[in-house]
Short mmCIF file of C-alpha atoms and ligand atoms in Angstrom, two decimals:
data_model
loop_
_atom_site.label_atom_id
_atom_site.label_comp_id
_atom_site.label_asym_id
_atom_site.label_seq_id
_atom_site.Cartn_x
_atom_site.Cartn_y
_atom_site.Cartn_z
CA MET A 1 -39.94 69.56 -8.24
CA LYS A 2 -43.19 70.77 -9.68
CA ILE A 3 -46.32 69.59 -7.95
CA GLN A 4 -47.55 68.06 -11.25
CA ASN A 5 -44.44 65.89 -11.43
CA VAL A 6 -44.84 64.78 -7.85
CA LEU A 7 -48.44 63.82 -8.61
CA LYS A 8 -47.34 61.96 -11.75
CA ILE A 9 -44.90 59.91 -9.72
CA ILE A 10 -47.59 59.13 -7.17
CA TYR A 11 -50.01 58.05 -9.94
CA VAL A 12 -47.41 55.83 -11.57
CA PHE A 13 -46.60 54.35 -8.20
CA LEU A 14 -50.25 53.66 -7.36
CA ALA A 15 -50.94 52.21 -10.80
CA SER A 16 -48.02 49.81 -10.59
CA ALA A 17 -48.94 48.91 -7.03
CA LEU A 18 -52.40 48.03 -8.28
CA ILE A 19 -51.08 45.95 -11.13
CA PHE A 20 -48.17 44.24 -9.39
CA GLY A 21 -48.15 44.95 -5.70
CA PHE A 22 -51.64 43.96 -4.74
CA THR A 23 -51.61 40.72 -6.64
CA VAL A 24 -49.66 39.32 -3.69
CA ASP A 25 -51.24 36.02 -2.79
CA THR A 26 -53.29 37.08 0.21
CA SER A 27 -53.83 33.48 1.23
CA LYS A 28 -50.17 33.48 2.25
CA LEU A 29 -51.08 36.02 4.87
CA HIS A 30 -53.58 33.58 6.25
CA PHE A 31 -51.73 31.63 8.84
CA THR A 32 -53.60 28.35 8.53
CA ASN A 33 -53.32 28.18 4.77
CA SER A 34 -49.59 28.71 4.84
CA GLU A 35 -49.39 26.00 7.50
CA ASN A 36 -51.13 23.71 5.07
CA ARG A 37 -48.94 24.73 2.20
CA ALA A 38 -45.86 24.02 4.23
CA ASN A 39 -47.25 20.56 4.77
CA ILE A 40 -47.95 19.97 1.11
CA PHE A 41 -44.36 20.67 0.24
CA GLN A 42 -42.74 18.82 3.03
CA PRO A 43 -40.80 15.68 2.15
CA GLY A 44 -43.18 12.76 2.06
CA GLY A 45 -45.52 14.26 -0.48
CA THR A 46 -49.02 15.54 -0.34
CA LYS A 47 -50.16 13.83 2.83
CA TRP A 48 -52.23 16.06 5.03
CA LYS A 49 -50.58 16.41 8.40
CA ALA A 50 -51.69 18.60 11.24
CA PRO A 51 -48.92 20.70 12.77
CA LYS A 52 -47.45 19.58 16.10
CA PHE A 53 -49.14 22.32 18.11
CA ALA A 54 -52.54 20.93 17.14
CA ASP A 55 -51.89 17.93 19.40
CA GLU A 56 -51.78 20.30 22.35
CA ILE A 57 -55.27 21.69 21.73
CA LYS A 58 -57.44 20.27 24.50
CA ASN A 59 -60.86 18.83 23.66
CA PRO A 60 -63.24 20.70 25.98
CA LEU A 61 -65.88 17.99 25.38
CA SER A 62 -63.58 15.02 25.87
CA GLY A 63 -65.53 11.87 26.73
CA ASN A 64 -68.88 13.67 26.47
CA SER A 65 -71.26 11.27 24.73
CA GLU A 66 -74.08 13.82 24.53
CA ALA A 67 -71.73 15.94 22.45
CA ALA A 68 -71.07 12.93 20.22
CA LYS A 69 -74.83 12.68 19.60
CA GLU A 70 -74.91 16.33 18.55
CA GLY A 71 -71.90 15.57 16.40
CA LYS A 72 -73.79 12.78 14.68
CA ASN A 73 -76.61 15.14 13.72
CA LEU A 74 -74.12 17.63 12.36
CA PHE A 75 -72.21 14.92 10.53
CA ASN A 76 -75.37 13.73 8.79
CA VAL A 77 -76.04 17.25 7.57
CA TYR A 78 -72.59 18.54 6.65
CA CYS A 79 -70.23 15.64 6.14
CA VAL A 80 -72.17 12.58 5.04
CA THR A 81 -72.32 13.47 1.34
CA CYS A 82 -68.58 13.00 1.07
CA HIS A 83 -67.52 10.88 4.03
CA GLY A 84 -70.47 8.48 3.94
CA GLU A 85 -72.81 7.31 6.68
CA LYS A 86 -70.15 5.38 8.57
CA GLY A 87 -67.43 7.86 7.74
CA GLU A 88 -65.70 5.43 5.44
CA GLY A 89 -65.17 7.99 2.70
CA ASN A 90 -67.81 6.59 0.40
CA GLY A 91 -70.53 9.24 0.42
CA VAL A 92 -72.56 9.92 -2.71
CA ALA A 93 -70.23 12.72 -3.81
CA ALA A 94 -67.07 10.68 -3.23
CA ALA A 95 -66.89 9.09 -6.69
CA THR A 96 -66.27 12.41 -8.39
CA LEU A 97 -63.60 13.62 -5.98
CA ASN A 98 -59.83 13.56 -6.18
CA PRO A 99 -58.39 13.24 -3.60
CA LYS A 100 -61.08 11.02 -2.15
CA PRO A 101 -62.69 11.86 1.17
CA ALA A 102 -60.80 10.30 4.05
CA ASN A 103 -62.00 7.16 5.77
CA LEU A 104 -62.65 8.62 9.20
CA SER A 105 -63.07 5.21 10.81
CA SER A 106 -59.61 4.11 9.67
CA ALA A 107 -56.67 3.63 12.00
CA GLU A 108 -54.81 6.33 10.12
CA VAL A 109 -57.35 8.91 11.18
CA GLN A 110 -58.18 7.43 14.57
CA LYS A 111 -54.56 7.40 15.71
CA GLN A 112 -54.47 11.19 15.43
CA SER A 113 -55.14 13.34 18.49
CA ASP A 114 -58.49 15.07 19.04
CA GLY A 115 -56.66 18.34 18.57
CA ALA A 116 -55.28 17.30 15.19
CA ILE A 117 -58.70 16.21 13.92
CA TYR A 118 -60.26 19.40 15.24
CA TRP A 119 -57.53 21.43 13.53
CA LYS A 120 -58.18 19.70 10.20
CA ILE A 121 -61.93 20.32 10.40
CA THR A 122 -61.19 23.92 11.28
CA THR A 123 -58.67 24.75 8.57
CA GLY A 124 -59.71 22.43 5.75
CA PHE A 125 -57.20 21.38 3.12
CA PRO A 126 -56.76 23.96 0.34
CA SER A 127 -57.29 22.66 -3.20
CA THR A 128 -59.28 19.66 -2.01
CA ALA A 129 -63.01 19.22 -1.40
CA MET A 130 -62.32 19.41 2.33
CA ILE A 131 -63.14 23.02 3.06
CA SER A 132 -62.54 24.93 6.26
CA TRP A 133 -65.54 24.65 8.59
CA ARG A 134 -64.40 27.49 10.77
CA SER A 135 -67.05 29.93 9.63
CA ASN A 136 -69.90 27.48 9.04
CA LEU A 137 -69.69 25.61 12.33
CA SER A 138 -69.06 26.94 15.82
CA ASP A 139 -66.09 25.86 17.88
CA LYS A 140 -68.36 23.67 19.98
CA GLN A 141 -69.90 22.05 16.90
CA ARG A 142 -66.46 21.19 15.55
CA TRP A 143 -65.56 19.49 18.84
CA GLU A 144 -68.89 17.63 18.77
CA LEU A 145 -67.87 16.34 15.36
CA VAL A 146 -64.53 15.19 16.76
CA ASN A 147 -66.41 13.23 19.44
CA TYR A 148 -68.63 11.66 16.80
CA ILE A 149 -65.63 10.72 14.65
CA ARG A 150 -64.40 8.76 17.70
CA VAL A 151 -67.71 6.87 17.67
CA LEU A 152 -67.14 5.98 14.01
CA ARG A 153 -64.01 4.09 15.00
CA ASN A 154 -66.18 1.35 16.42
CA LYS A 155 -68.74 1.30 13.63
CA LYS A 156 -67.73 -1.58 11.47
C1 HEC B 1 -67.24 17.99 -0.33
C2 HEC B 1 -66.69 16.83 0.31
C3 HEC B 1 -66.38 16.85 1.78
C4 HEC B 1 -67.20 17.26 2.81
C5 HEC B 1 -68.61 17.81 2.72
C6 HEC B 1 -66.45 17.04 4.02
N1 HEC B 1 -65.23 16.52 3.74
FE1 HEC B 1 -63.81 15.98 5.10
N2 HEC B 1 -62.55 15.47 3.60
C7 HEC B 1 -62.86 15.51 2.27
C8 HEC B 1 -61.69 15.12 1.51
C9 HEC B 1 -61.60 15.04 0.01
C10 HEC B 1 -60.68 14.84 2.45
C11 HEC B 1 -59.26 14.35 2.16
C12 HEC B 1 -58.31 15.50 2.01
C13 HEC B 1 -56.90 14.97 1.81
O1 HEC B 1 -56.42 14.24 2.68
O2 HEC B 1 -56.29 15.28 0.82
C14 HEC B 1 -61.27 15.06 3.75
C15 HEC B 1 -60.58 14.89 4.93
C16 HEC B 1 -61.14 15.03 6.19
C17 HEC B 1 -60.44 14.81 7.45
C18 HEC B 1 -58.97 14.46 7.59
C19 HEC B 1 -58.75 13.00 7.69
C20 HEC B 1 -57.28 12.64 7.71
O3 HEC B 1 -56.80 12.13 6.72
O4 HEC B 1 -56.62 12.90 8.69
C21 HEC B 1 -61.34 15.01 8.45
C22 HEC B 1 -61.08 14.88 9.94
C23 HEC B 1 -62.59 15.37 7.83
N3 HEC B 1 -62.44 15.38 6.46
C24 HEC B 1 -63.74 15.66 8.51
C25 HEC B 1 -64.88 16.20 7.92
C26 HEC B 1 -66.03 16.66 8.67
C27 HEC B 1 -66.18 16.58 10.17
C28 HEC B 1 -66.91 17.15 7.76
C29 HEC B 1 -68.24 17.79 8.00
C30 HEC B 1 -68.24 18.98 8.82
C31 HEC B 1 -66.31 16.97 6.44
N4 HEC B 1 -65.09 16.39 6.58
C32 HEC B 1 -66.93 17.32 5.27
C33 HEC B 1 -64.06 15.88 1.70
C34 HEC B 1 -65.14 16.39 2.39
#
Protein backbone atom coordinates (compact mmCIF):
# COMPACT_ATOMS: atom_id res chain seq x y z
CA MET A 1 0.00 0.00 0.00
CA LYS A 2 1.18 3.49 -0.74
CA ILE A 3 2.16 5.58 2.23
CA GLN A 4 -0.44 8.22 1.22
CA ASN A 5 -3.20 5.62 1.44
CA VAL A 6 -2.01 4.44 4.82
CA LEU A 7 -2.04 8.05 6.02
CA LYS A 8 -5.54 8.55 4.59
CA ILE A 9 -6.80 5.56 6.53
CA ILE A 10 -5.19 6.88 9.70
CA TYR A 11 -6.79 10.33 9.17
CA VAL A 12 -10.21 8.83 8.56
CA PHE A 13 -9.79 6.68 11.63
CA LEU A 14 -8.74 9.61 13.81
CA ALA A 15 -11.52 11.82 12.49
CA SER A 16 -14.19 9.23 13.19
CA ALA A 17 -12.68 8.52 16.59
CA LEU A 18 -12.97 12.22 17.36
CA ILE A 19 -16.56 12.40 16.19
CA PHE A 20 -17.85 9.11 17.57
CA GLY A 21 -15.30 7.43 19.76
CA PHE A 22 -14.47 10.18 22.17
CA THR A 23 -18.05 11.14 22.82
CA VAL A 24 -18.14 8.16 25.18
CA ASP A 25 -19.74 9.33 28.39
CA THR A 26 -16.65 9.79 30.52
CA SER A 27 -18.75 10.00 33.66
CA LYS A 28 -19.33 6.27 33.22
CA LEU A 29 -15.64 5.80 33.80
CA HIS A 30 -16.02 7.54 37.11
CA PHE A 31 -16.72 4.84 39.58
CA THR A 32 -18.87 6.81 42.00
CA ASN A 33 -21.12 8.23 39.32
CA SER A 34 -21.83 4.83 37.86
CA GLU A 35 -22.57 3.61 41.37
CA ASN A 36 -25.13 6.35 41.63
CA ARG A 37 -26.57 5.61 38.24
CA ALA A 38 -26.98 1.99 39.15
CA ASN A 39 -28.96 3.17 42.13
CA ILE A 40 -31.19 5.44 40.10
CA PHE A 41 -32.22 2.58 37.90
CA GLN A 42 -32.66 -0.02 40.53
CA PRO A 43 -36.19 -1.21 41.24
CA GLY A 44 -37.78 1.10 43.75
CA GLY A 45 -37.26 4.25 41.75
CA THR A 46 -35.10 7.26 42.17
CA LYS A 47 -34.36 6.96 45.86
CA TRP A 48 -30.79 7.73 46.71
CA LYS A 49 -29.21 4.74 48.37
CA ALA A 50 -25.61 4.37 49.39
CA PRO A 51 -24.00 1.11 48.29
CA LYS A 52 -23.53 -1.62 50.89
CA PHE A 53 -19.77 -1.13 51.17
CA ALA A 54 -20.33 2.40 52.43
CA ASP A 55 -21.65 0.97 55.70
CA GLU A 56 -18.23 -0.55 56.30
CA ILE A 57 -16.40 2.79 56.11
CA LYS A 58 -15.33 3.57 59.66
CA ASN A 59 -15.86 7.07 61.05
CA PRO A 60 -12.40 8.09 62.31
CA LEU A 61 -14.01 10.85 64.41
CA SER A 62 -16.78 8.72 65.87
CA GLY A 63 -18.18 10.24 69.07
CA ASN A 64 -15.87 13.27 68.83
CA SER A 65 -17.96 16.28 69.85
CA GLU A 66 -15.19 18.77 69.02
CA ALA A 67 -15.39 17.49 65.46
CA ALA A 68 -19.15 18.03 65.53
CA LYS A 69 -18.52 21.68 66.44
CA GLU A 70 -16.21 22.04 63.45
CA GLY A 71 -18.91 20.33 61.42
CA LYS A 72 -21.43 22.92 62.54
CA ASN A 73 -19.23 25.75 61.28
CA LEU A 74 -18.80 24.00 57.96
CA PHE A 75 -22.50 23.24 57.73
CA ASN A 76 -23.39 26.89 58.24
CA VAL A 77 -21.10 27.87 55.39
CA TYR A 78 -21.65 25.12 52.83
CA CYS A 79 -24.93 23.38 53.51
CA VAL A 80 -27.31 25.74 55.26
CA THR A 81 -28.57 27.48 52.10
CA CYS A 82 -30.25 24.27 51.01
CA HIS A 83 -30.63 22.11 54.10
CA GLY A 84 -31.64 24.92 56.48
CA GLU A 85 -30.35 25.85 59.91
CA LYS A 86 -31.65 22.72 61.61
CA GLY A 87 -31.01 20.54 58.60
CA GLU A 88 -34.69 20.13 57.92
CA GLY A 89 -34.34 20.74 54.20
CA ASN A 90 -35.87 24.19 54.27
CA GLY A 91 -32.94 26.48 53.51
CA VAL A 92 -33.47 29.66 51.50
CA ALA A 93 -32.60 27.92 48.23
CA ALA A 94 -34.86 24.94 48.89
CA ALA A 95 -38.03 26.38 47.36
CA THR A 96 -36.55 26.42 43.87
CA LEU A 97 -35.13 22.90 43.99
CA ASN A 98 -36.45 19.62 42.68
CA PRO A 99 -35.76 17.20 44.26
CA LYS A 100 -35.87 19.08 47.54
CA PRO A 101 -32.92 19.01 49.91
CA ALA A 102 -33.16 16.12 52.33
CA ASN A 103 -34.31 16.58 55.90
CA LEU A 104 -31.11 15.57 57.64
CA SER A 105 -32.77 15.40 61.06
CA SER A 106 -35.32 12.86 59.82
CA ALA A 107 -35.35 9.22 60.84
CA GLU A 108 -34.84 8.26 57.23
CA VAL A 109 -31.45 9.94 57.19
CA GLN A 110 -30.51 9.25 60.80
CA LYS A 111 -31.05 5.51 60.47
CA GLN A 112 -28.26 5.37 57.89
CA SER A 113 -24.72 4.51 58.95
CA ASP A 114 -22.03 7.18 59.34
CA GLY A 115 -20.29 5.59 56.38
CA ALA A 116 -23.37 5.90 54.17
CA ILE A 117 -23.84 9.58 55.03
CA TYR A 118 -20.15 10.23 54.49
CA TRP A 119 -20.35 8.45 51.14
CA LYS A 120 -23.30 10.60 50.04
CA ILE A 121 -21.55 13.83 50.99
CA THR A 122 -18.48 12.60 49.14
CA THR A 123 -20.09 11.50 45.89
CA GLY A 124 -23.10 13.79 45.65
CA PHE A 125 -26.12 12.77 43.62
CA PRO A 126 -25.76 13.48 39.89
CA SER A 127 -28.52 15.58 38.33
CA THR A 128 -29.60 16.99 41.69
CA ALA A 129 -28.46 20.07 43.59
CA MET A 130 -26.50 17.80 45.91
CA ILE A 131 -23.04 18.03 44.45
CA SER A 132 -19.99 15.99 45.37
CA TRP A 133 -18.03 17.65 48.16
CA ARG A 134 -14.97 15.53 47.58
CA SER A 135 -12.87 18.29 46.10
CA ASN A 136 -14.21 21.22 48.12
CA LEU A 137 -13.96 19.67 51.56
CA SER A 138 -11.22 17.49 53.02
CA ASP A 139 -11.87 13.97 54.22
CA LYS A 140 -11.74 15.19 57.81
CA GLN A 141 -14.19 18.00 57.11
CA ARG A 142 -16.67 15.57 55.58
CA TRP A 143 -16.49 13.38 58.70
CA GLU A 144 -16.95 16.49 60.87
CA LEU A 145 -20.12 17.15 58.91
CA VAL A 146 -21.29 13.59 59.56
CA ASN A 147 -20.80 14.18 63.30
CA TYR A 148 -22.76 17.41 63.09
CA ILE A 149 -25.59 15.73 61.19
CA ARG A 150 -25.85 13.37 64.20
CA VAL A 151 -26.32 16.44 66.40
CA LEU A 152 -29.17 17.59 64.16
CA ARG A 153 -31.08 14.44 65.05
CA ASN A 154 -31.78 15.89 68.46
CA LYS A 155 -32.54 19.42 67.32
CA LYS A 156 -36.27 19.61 67.24
C1 LIG B 1 -27.53 23.45 46.48
C2 LIG B 1 -28.26 22.73 47.47
C3 LIG B 1 -27.54 21.80 48.41
C4 LIG B 1 -26.41 22.06 49.16
C5 LIG B 1 -25.59 23.33 49.20
C6 LIG B 1 -26.16 20.86 49.92
N1 LIG B 1 -27.09 19.91 49.65
FE1 LIG B 1 -27.22 18.07 50.51
N2 LIG B 1 -28.82 17.63 49.35
C7 LIG B 1 -29.41 18.50 48.47
C8 LIG B 1 -30.49 17.80 47.80
C9 LIG B 1 -31.40 18.39 46.75
C10 LIG B 1 -30.52 16.50 48.32
C11 LIG B 1 -31.49 15.38 47.97
C12 LIG B 1 -30.98 14.54 46.84
C13 LIG B 1 -31.94 13.39 46.58
O1 LIG B 1 -32.18 12.61 47.50
O2 LIG B 1 -32.42 13.26 45.48
C14 LIG B 1 -29.46 16.44 49.31
C15 LIG B 1 -29.17 15.31 50.04
C16 LIG B 1 -28.20 15.24 51.03
C17 LIG B 1 -27.91 14.07 51.84
C18 LIG B 1 -28.56 12.71 51.69
C19 LIG B 1 -29.71 12.54 52.60
C20 LIG B 1 -30.44 11.23 52.37
O3 LIG B 1 -31.53 11.27 51.82
O4 LIG B 1 -29.91 10.19 52.69
C21 LIG B 1 -26.93 14.42 52.72
C22 LIG B 1 -26.31 13.54 53.78
C23 LIG B 1 -26.59 15.80 52.45
N3 LIG B 1 -27.38 16.27 51.42
C24 LIG B 1 -25.65 16.51 53.12
C25 LIG B 1 -25.19 17.77 52.73
C26 LIG B 1 -24.07 18.44 53.35
C27 LIG B 1 -23.27 17.92 54.52
C28 LIG B 1 -23.90 19.61 52.67
C29 LIG B 1 -22.86 20.67 52.87
C30 LIG B 1 -21.48 20.24 52.72
C31 LIG B 1 -24.95 19.67 51.65
N4 LIG B 1 -25.70 18.54 51.72
C32 LIG B 1 -25.11 20.73 50.79
C33 LIG B 1 -29.06 19.80 48.22
C34 LIG B 1 -27.96 20.44 48.74
